[in-house]
Short mmCIF file of C-alpha atoms in Angstrom, two decimals:
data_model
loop_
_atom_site.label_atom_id
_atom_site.label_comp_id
_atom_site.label_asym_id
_atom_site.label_seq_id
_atom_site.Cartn_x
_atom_site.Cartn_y
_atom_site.Cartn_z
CA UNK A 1 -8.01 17.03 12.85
CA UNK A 2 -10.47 15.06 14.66
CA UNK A 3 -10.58 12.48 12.40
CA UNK A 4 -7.06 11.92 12.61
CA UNK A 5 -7.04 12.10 16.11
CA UNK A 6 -9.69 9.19 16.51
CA UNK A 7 -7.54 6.82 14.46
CA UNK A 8 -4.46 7.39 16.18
CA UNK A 9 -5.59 6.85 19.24
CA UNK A 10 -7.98 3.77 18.61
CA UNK A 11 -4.94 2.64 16.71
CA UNK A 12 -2.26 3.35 19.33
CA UNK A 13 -2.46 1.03 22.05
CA UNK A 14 -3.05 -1.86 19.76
CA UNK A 15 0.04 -0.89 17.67
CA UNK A 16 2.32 -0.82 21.04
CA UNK A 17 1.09 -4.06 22.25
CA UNK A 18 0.90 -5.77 18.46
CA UNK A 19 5.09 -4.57 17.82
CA UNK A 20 5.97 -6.61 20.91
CA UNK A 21 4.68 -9.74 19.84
CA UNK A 22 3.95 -9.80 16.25
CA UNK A 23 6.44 -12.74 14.49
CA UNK A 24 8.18 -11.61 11.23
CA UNK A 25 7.79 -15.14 10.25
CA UNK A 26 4.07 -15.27 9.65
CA UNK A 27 3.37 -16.27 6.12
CA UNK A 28 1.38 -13.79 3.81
CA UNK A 29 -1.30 -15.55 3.95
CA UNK A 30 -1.53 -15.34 7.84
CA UNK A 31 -0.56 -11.98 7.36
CA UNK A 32 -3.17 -11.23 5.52
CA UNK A 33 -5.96 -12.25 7.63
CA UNK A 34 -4.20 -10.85 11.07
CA UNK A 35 -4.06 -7.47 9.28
CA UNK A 36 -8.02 -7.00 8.71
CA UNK A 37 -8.16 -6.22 12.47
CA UNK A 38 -3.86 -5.00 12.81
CA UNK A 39 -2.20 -2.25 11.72
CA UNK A 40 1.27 -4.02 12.53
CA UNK A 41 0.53 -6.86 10.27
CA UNK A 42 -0.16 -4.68 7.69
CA UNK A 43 2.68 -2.73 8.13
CA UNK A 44 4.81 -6.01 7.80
CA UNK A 45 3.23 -7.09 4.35
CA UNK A 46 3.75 -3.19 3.49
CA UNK A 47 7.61 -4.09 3.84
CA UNK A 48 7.53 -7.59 2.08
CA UNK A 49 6.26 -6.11 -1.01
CA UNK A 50 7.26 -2.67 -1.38
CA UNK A 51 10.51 -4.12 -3.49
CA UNK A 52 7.73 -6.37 -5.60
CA UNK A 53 5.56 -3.14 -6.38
CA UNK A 54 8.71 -0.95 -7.19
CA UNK A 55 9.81 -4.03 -9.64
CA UNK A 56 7.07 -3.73 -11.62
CA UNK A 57 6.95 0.01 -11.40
CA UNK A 58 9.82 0.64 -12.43
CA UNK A 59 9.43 -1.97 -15.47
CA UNK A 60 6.36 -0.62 -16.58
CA UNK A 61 7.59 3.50 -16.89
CA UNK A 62 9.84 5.84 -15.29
CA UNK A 63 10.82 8.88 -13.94
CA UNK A 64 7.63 10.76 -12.18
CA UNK A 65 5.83 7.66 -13.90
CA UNK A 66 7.07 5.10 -12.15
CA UNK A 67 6.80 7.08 -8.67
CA UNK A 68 2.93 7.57 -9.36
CA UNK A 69 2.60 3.59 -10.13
CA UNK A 70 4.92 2.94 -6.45
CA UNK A 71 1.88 4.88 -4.38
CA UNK A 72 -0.77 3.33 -7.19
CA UNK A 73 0.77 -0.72 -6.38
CA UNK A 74 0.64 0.17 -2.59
CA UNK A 75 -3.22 1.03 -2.63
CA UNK A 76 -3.76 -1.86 -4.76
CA UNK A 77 -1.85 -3.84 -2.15
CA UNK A 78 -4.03 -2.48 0.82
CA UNK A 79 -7.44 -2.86 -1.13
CA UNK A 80 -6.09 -6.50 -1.88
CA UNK A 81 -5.66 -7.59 1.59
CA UNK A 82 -9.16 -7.08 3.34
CA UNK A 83 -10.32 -8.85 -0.14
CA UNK A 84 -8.04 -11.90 0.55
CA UNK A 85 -10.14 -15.09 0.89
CA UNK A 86 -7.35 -18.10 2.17
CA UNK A 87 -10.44 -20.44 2.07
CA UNK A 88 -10.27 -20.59 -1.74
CA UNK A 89 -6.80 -21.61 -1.53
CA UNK A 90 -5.30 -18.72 -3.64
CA UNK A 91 -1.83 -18.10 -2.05
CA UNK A 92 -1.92 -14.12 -1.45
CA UNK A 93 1.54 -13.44 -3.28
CA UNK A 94 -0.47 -14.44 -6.04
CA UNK A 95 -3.72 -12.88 -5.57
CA UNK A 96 -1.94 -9.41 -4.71
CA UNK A 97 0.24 -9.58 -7.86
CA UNK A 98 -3.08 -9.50 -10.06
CA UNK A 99 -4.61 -6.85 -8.08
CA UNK A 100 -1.43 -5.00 -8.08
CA UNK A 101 -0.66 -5.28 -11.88
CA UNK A 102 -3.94 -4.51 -12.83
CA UNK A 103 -3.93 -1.13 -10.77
CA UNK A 104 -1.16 -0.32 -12.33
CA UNK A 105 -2.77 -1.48 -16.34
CA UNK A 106 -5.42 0.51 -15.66
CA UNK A 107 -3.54 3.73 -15.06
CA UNK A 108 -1.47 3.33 -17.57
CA UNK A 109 -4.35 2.47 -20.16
CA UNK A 110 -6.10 5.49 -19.11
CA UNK A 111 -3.22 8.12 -18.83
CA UNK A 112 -3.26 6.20 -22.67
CA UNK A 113 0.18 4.83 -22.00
CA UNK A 114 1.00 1.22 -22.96
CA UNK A 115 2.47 -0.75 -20.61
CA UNK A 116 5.19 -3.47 -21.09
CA UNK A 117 4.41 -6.85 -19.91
CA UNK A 118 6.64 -7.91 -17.12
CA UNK A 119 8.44 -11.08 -18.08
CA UNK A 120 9.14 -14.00 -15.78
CA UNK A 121 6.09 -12.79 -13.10
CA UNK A 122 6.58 -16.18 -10.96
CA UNK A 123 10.15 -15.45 -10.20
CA UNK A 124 9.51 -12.75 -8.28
CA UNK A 125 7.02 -13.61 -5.44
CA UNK A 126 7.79 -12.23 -2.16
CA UNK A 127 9.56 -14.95 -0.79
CA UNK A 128 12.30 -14.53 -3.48
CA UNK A 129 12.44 -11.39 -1.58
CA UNK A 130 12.22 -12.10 2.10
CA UNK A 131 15.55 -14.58 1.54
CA UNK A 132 17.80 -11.63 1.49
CA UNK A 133 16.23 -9.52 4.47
CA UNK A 134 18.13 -9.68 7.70
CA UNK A 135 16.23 -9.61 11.21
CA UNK A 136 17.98 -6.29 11.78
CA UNK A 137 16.42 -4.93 8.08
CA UNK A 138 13.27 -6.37 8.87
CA UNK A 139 13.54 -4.50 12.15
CA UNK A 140 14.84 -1.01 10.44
CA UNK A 141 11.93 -1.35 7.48
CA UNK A 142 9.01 -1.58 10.43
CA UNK A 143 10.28 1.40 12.00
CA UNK A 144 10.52 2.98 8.93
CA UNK A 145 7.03 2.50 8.29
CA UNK A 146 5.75 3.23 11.00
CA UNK A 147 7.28 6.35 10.71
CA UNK A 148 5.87 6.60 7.80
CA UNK A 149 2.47 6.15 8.33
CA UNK A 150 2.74 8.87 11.41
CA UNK A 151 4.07 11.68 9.08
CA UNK A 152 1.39 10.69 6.52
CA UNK A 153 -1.32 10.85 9.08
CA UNK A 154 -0.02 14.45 9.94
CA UNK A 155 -0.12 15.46 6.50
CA UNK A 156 -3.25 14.65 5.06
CA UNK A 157 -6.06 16.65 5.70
CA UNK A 158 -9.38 15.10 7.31
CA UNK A 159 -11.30 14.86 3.84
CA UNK A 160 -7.86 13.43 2.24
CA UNK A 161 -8.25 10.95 4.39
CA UNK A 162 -11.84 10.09 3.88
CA UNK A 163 -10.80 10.18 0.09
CA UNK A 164 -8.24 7.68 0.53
CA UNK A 165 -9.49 5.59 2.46
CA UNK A 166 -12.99 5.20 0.24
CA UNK A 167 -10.37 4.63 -2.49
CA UNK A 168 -8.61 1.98 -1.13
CA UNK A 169 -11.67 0.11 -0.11
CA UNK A 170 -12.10 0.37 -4.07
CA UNK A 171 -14.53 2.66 -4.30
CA UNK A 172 -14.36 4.64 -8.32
CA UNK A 173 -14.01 8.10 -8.04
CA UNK A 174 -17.93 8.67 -8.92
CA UNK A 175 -18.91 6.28 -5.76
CA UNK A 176 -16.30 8.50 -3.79
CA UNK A 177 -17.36 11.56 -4.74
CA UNK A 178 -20.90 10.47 -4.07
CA UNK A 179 -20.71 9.35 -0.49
CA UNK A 180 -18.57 12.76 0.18
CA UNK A 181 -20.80 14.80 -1.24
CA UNK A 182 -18.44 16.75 -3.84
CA UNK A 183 -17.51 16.48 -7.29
CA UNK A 184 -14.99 13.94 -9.18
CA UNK A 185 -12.87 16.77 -9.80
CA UNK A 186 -12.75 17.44 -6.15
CA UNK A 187 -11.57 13.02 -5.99
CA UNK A 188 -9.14 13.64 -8.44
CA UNK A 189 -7.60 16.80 -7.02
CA UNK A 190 -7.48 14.79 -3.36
CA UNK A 191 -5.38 12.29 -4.85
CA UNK A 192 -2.85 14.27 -6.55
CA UNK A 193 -2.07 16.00 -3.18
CA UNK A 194 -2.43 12.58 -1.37
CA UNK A 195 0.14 11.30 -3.62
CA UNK A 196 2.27 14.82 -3.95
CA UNK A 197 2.65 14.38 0.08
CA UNK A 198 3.35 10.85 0.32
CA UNK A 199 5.93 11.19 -2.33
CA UNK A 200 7.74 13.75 0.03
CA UNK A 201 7.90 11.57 2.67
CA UNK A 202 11.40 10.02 3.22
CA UNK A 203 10.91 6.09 2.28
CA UNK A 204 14.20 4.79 4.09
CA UNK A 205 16.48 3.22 1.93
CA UNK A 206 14.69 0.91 0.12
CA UNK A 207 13.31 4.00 -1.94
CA UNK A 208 16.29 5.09 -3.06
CA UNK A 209 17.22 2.04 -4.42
#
């Protein structure tokens, strides 16, 4: 609980002050730097491609599947944005789709599942996306998630949270289970709670879609 605690409340003011001024109209890319150090920018490129990592989801399995590869794009999506390097001049739609795709490979390939490629990959960057969100949807989908993330914080334990985030960061599950001390079993079992709770929290509307 402690844990928790600390993040919420080094995270709180900021948050507060950030949803007052943060623009919607940031590119990615600015995005992406701005949320290193913010939790609200984050939380905005969380929204922008949430429809992008249920596309491919949702074209690479189904059912259960395709709900495990949704939570699988959106860590992929968080480990690709502290990774994001604007300087090489990689546009981060671009560099997020890889990282997100290949999260999502890699699952498959080891649950031994083949996936289908996804045709047409360059007609679906975010922007093709952003077009048809409203400032009033924009609006709705940040309070959604920040909903969101405060019923996930009150869910996950204080070591499911030290899982996840060594996960995200990109740690494997040996390196995580190293620096916590337990075994990869202990990883593994983490995760499937981590993603049996976030699956049970209500997504809004765009997760019903």
């Amino acid at each position: 609980m402690m844990l928790r605690a600390e993040i919420f409340s080094r995270r709180a003011g900021q948050l507060i002050k950030e949803r007052l001024f943060m623009s919607d109209w940031h590119s990615d890319e600015e995005l992406a730097v701005l949320a290193k150090d913010s939790m609200e920018a984050e939380g905005i490129l969380l929204s922008r491609y949430l429809r992008l990592i249920q596309y491919y989801a949702f074209h690479y399995a189904s059912g259960a599947d395709a709900d495990d590869l949704v939570q699988e794009g959106l860590i992929a999506l968080l480990y690709a944005i502290p990774q994001y390097s604007p300087e090489k001049g990689t546009k981060f739609s671009s560099f997020a789709q890889v990282c997100i795709q290949n999260r999502m490979k890699n699952v498959l390939l080891k649950n031994q599942k083949n996936p289908e490629p996804v045709e047409n990959l360059e007609e679906y960057q975010s922007a093709d996306f952003i077009d048809e969100v409203t400032p009033e949807s924009i609006l709705l989908e940040k309070e959604q998630e920040i909903l969101f993330r405060k019923q996930v914080m009150e869910m996950l334990s204080d070591k499911e949270w030290q899982v996840l985030g060594l996960i995200v960061e990109g740690a494997t599950y040996a390196e995580t289970a190293r620096k916590l001390g337990i075994s990869e079993k202990s990883v593994d079992n983490a995760m499937q709670r981590i993603r049996r709770k976030m699956r049970s929290v209500p997504h809004g509307e765009s997760s019903t879609e």
